[in-house]
Amino acid sequence: MYTKTYTLRIISAREFRGKQKDYLDLAEKEPVIIHRGKNKKSVLLTPIDENTETDIFFANPQILNATNEGIEDVNSGRVTSLRDLKNIWADIL
């Protein structure tokens, strides 16, 4: 199970825009939540890396399995090629 204790930083979207670089750098060390205001969902800034001990995506076995299955599909040629980008549904369906 993935557990870690963090200091949680919650900021406004306006504050984030003004200090974007600072908060992106901070998000590499601790979670940063951007509160977007009334009737809008807040978002969480979190880094993505391949360290399965610290990354919420790579630590999730379901995501890892789906990613590995996708890589196997591509390597085995189980892909759909698009011949006409203006009519992609003809190749997909």
PDB file of C-alpha atoms in Angstrom:
ATOM      1  CA  MET A   1       0.000   0.000   0.000  1.00  0.00           C
ATOM      2  CA  TYR A   2       1.223   3.471  -0.874  1.00  0.00           C
ATOM      3  CA  THR A   3       1.323   5.743   2.164  1.00  0.00           C
ATOM      4  CA  LYS A   4       3.291   8.881   2.841  1.00  0.00           C
ATOM      5  CA  THR A   5       2.770  11.892   5.092  1.00  0.00           C
ATOM      6  CA  TYR A   6       2.882  15.290   3.417  1.00  0.00           C
ATOM      7  CA  THR A   7       2.566  18.931   4.193  1.00  0.00           C
ATOM      8  CA  LEU A   8      -0.377  20.045   2.102  1.00  0.00           C
ATOM      9  CA  ARG A   9      -0.220  23.401   0.343  1.00  0.00           C
ATOM     10  CA  ILE A  10      -3.481  24.885  -0.982  1.00  0.00           C
ATOM     11  CA  ILE A  11      -3.286  27.969  -3.188  1.00  0.00           C
ATOM     12  CA  SER A  12      -5.617  29.944  -5.434  1.00  0.00           C
ATOM     13  CA  ALA A  13      -5.423  29.809  -9.212  1.00  0.00           C
ATOM     14  CA  ARG A  14      -4.483  33.488  -9.220  1.00  0.00           C
ATOM     15  CA  GLU A  15      -1.584  32.864  -6.839  1.00  0.00           C
ATOM     16  CA  PHE A  16      -0.465  29.900  -8.980  1.00  0.00           C
ATOM     17  CA  ARG A  17      -0.426  32.027 -12.145  1.00  0.00           C
ATOM     18  CA  GLY A  18       1.707  34.633 -10.417  1.00  0.00           C
ATOM     19  CA  LYS A  19       4.270  32.153  -9.055  1.00  0.00           C
ATOM     20  CA  GLN A  20       3.919  29.214 -11.429  1.00  0.00           C
ATOM     21  CA  LYS A  21       7.606  28.234 -11.504  1.00  0.00           C
ATOM     22  CA  ASP A  22       7.857  28.352  -7.706  1.00  0.00           C
ATOM     23  CA  TYR A  23       4.837  26.087  -7.231  1.00  0.00           C
ATOM     24  CA  LEU A  24       5.913  23.630  -9.925  1.00  0.00           C
ATOM     25  CA  ASP A  25       9.285  23.353  -8.190  1.00  0.00           C
ATOM     26  CA  LEU A  26       7.556  22.922  -4.820  1.00  0.00           C
ATOM     27  CA  ALA A  27       5.281  20.203  -6.265  1.00  0.00           C
ATOM     28  CA  GLU A  28       8.386  18.076  -6.836  1.00  0.00           C
ATOM     29  CA  LYS A  29       8.758  17.927  -3.043  1.00  0.00           C
ATOM     30  CA  GLU A  30       5.197  18.083  -1.709  1.00  0.00           C
ATOM     31  CA  PRO A  31       1.624  18.101  -3.035  1.00  0.00           C
ATOM     32  CA  VAL A  32       0.249  21.448  -4.130  1.00  0.00           C
ATOM     33  CA  ILE A  33      -3.511  21.859  -4.517  1.00  0.00           C
ATOM     34  CA  ILE A  34      -4.790  24.675  -6.705  1.00  0.00           C
ATOM     35  CA  HIS A  35      -8.256  25.803  -5.655  1.00  0.00           C
ATOM     36  CA  ARG A  36      -9.949  27.109  -8.805  1.00  0.00           C
ATOM     37  CA  GLY A  37     -12.859  28.905  -7.199  1.00  0.00           C
ATOM     38  CA  LYS A  38     -16.592  28.528  -6.869  1.00  0.00           C
ATOM     39  CA  ASN A  39     -18.186  25.646  -8.796  1.00  0.00           C
ATOM     40  CA  LYS A  40     -14.856  24.426 -10.181  1.00  0.00           C
ATOM     41  CA  LYS A  41     -12.851  21.411  -9.102  1.00  0.00           C
ATOM     42  CA  SER A  42      -9.507  21.875  -7.418  1.00  0.00           C
ATOM     43  CA  VAL A  43      -6.476  20.171  -8.962  1.00  0.00           C
ATOM     44  CA  LEU A  44      -3.443  18.473  -7.465  1.00  0.00           C
ATOM     45  CA  LEU A  45       0.057  19.103  -8.795  1.00  0.00           C
ATOM     46  CA  THR A  46       2.242  16.054  -8.359  1.00  0.00           C
ATOM     47  CA  PRO A  47       5.404  14.970 -10.176  1.00  0.00           C
ATOM     48  CA  ILE A  48       5.519  11.836 -12.290  1.00  0.00           C
ATOM     49  CA  ASP A  49       8.638   9.683 -12.223  1.00  0.00           C
ATOM     50  CA  GLU A  50       9.447   6.018 -12.513  1.00  0.00           C
ATOM     51  CA  ASN A  51      10.341   5.564  -8.862  1.00  0.00           C
ATOM     52  CA  THR A  52       7.603   3.160  -7.810  1.00  0.00           C
ATOM     53  CA  GLU A  53       8.127   3.994  -4.161  1.00  0.00           C
ATOM     54  CA  THR A  54       7.142   7.653  -4.507  1.00  0.00           C
ATOM     55  CA  ASP A  55       5.062   8.035  -7.669  1.00  0.00           C
ATOM     56  CA  ILE A  56       1.291   7.562  -7.398  1.00  0.00           C
ATOM     57  CA  PHE A  57       0.984   6.381 -11.014  1.00  0.00           C
ATOM     58  CA  PHE A  58       3.893   3.963 -11.206  1.00  0.00           C
ATOM     59  CA  ALA A  59       3.070   2.614  -7.732  1.00  0.00           C
ATOM     60  CA  ASN A  60      -0.380   1.557  -8.971  1.00  0.00           C
ATOM     61  CA  PRO A  61      -0.229  -2.053 -10.248  1.00  0.00           C
ATOM     62  CA  GLN A  62      -3.292  -1.563 -12.482  1.00  0.00           C
ATOM     63  CA  ILE A  63      -1.662   1.358 -14.286  1.00  0.00           C
ATOM     64  CA  LEU A  64       1.617  -0.542 -14.618  1.00  0.00           C
ATOM     65  CA  ASN A  65      -0.159  -3.618 -16.015  1.00  0.00           C
ATOM     66  CA  ALA A  66      -2.163  -1.556 -18.513  1.00  0.00           C
ATOM     67  CA  THR A  67       0.989   0.280 -19.624  1.00  0.00           C
ATOM     68  CA  ASN A  68       2.933  -2.971 -20.047  1.00  0.00           C
ATOM     69  CA  GLU A  69       0.041  -4.551 -21.983  1.00  0.00           C
ATOM     70  CA  GLY A  70      -0.011  -1.530 -24.297  1.00  0.00           C
ATOM     71  CA  ILE A  71       3.732  -1.803 -24.902  1.00  0.00           C
ATOM     72  CA  GLU A  72       3.347  -5.521 -25.641  1.00  0.00           C
ATOM     73  CA  ASP A  73       0.516  -4.759 -28.091  1.00  0.00           C
ATOM     74  CA  VAL A  74       2.668  -2.251 -29.966  1.00  0.00           C
ATOM     75  CA  ASN A  75       5.690  -4.574 -30.022  1.00  0.00           C
ATOM     76  CA  SER A  76       3.504  -7.444 -31.307  1.00  0.00           C
ATOM     77  CA  GLY A  77       1.945  -5.322 -34.032  1.00  0.00           C
ATOM     78  CA  ARG A  78      -1.520  -5.252 -32.439  1.00  0.00           C
ATOM     79  CA  VAL A  79      -2.186  -1.664 -33.452  1.00  0.00           C
ATOM     80  CA  THR A  80      -4.584   0.197 -35.706  1.00  0.00           C
ATOM     81  CA  SER A  81      -3.013   2.287 -38.444  1.00  0.00           C
ATOM     82  CA  LEU A  82      -4.792   5.423 -39.566  1.00  0.00           C
ATOM     83  CA  ARG A  83      -4.708   5.896 -43.314  1.00  0.00           C
ATOM     84  CA  ASP A  84      -6.810   9.062 -43.540  1.00  0.00           C
ATOM     85  CA  LEU A  85      -6.601  11.489 -40.618  1.00  0.00           C
ATOM     86  CA  LYS A  86      -9.706  13.303 -41.844  1.00  0.00           C
ATOM     87  CA  ASN A  87     -11.720  10.076 -41.648  1.00  0.00           C
ATOM     88  CA  ILE A  88     -10.210   8.210 -38.679  1.00  0.00           C
ATOM     89  CA  TRP A  89     -13.450   6.410 -37.780  1.00  0.00           C
ATOM     90  CA  ALA A  90     -13.266   4.367 -40.960  1.00  0.00           C
ATOM     91  CA  ASP A  91     -10.002   2.807 -39.729  1.00  0.00           C
ATOM     92  CA  ILE A  92     -11.071   2.462 -36.095  1.00  0.00           C
ATOM     93  CA  LEU A  93     -14.515   0.938 -36.488  1.00  0.00           C
TER      94      LEU A  93
END
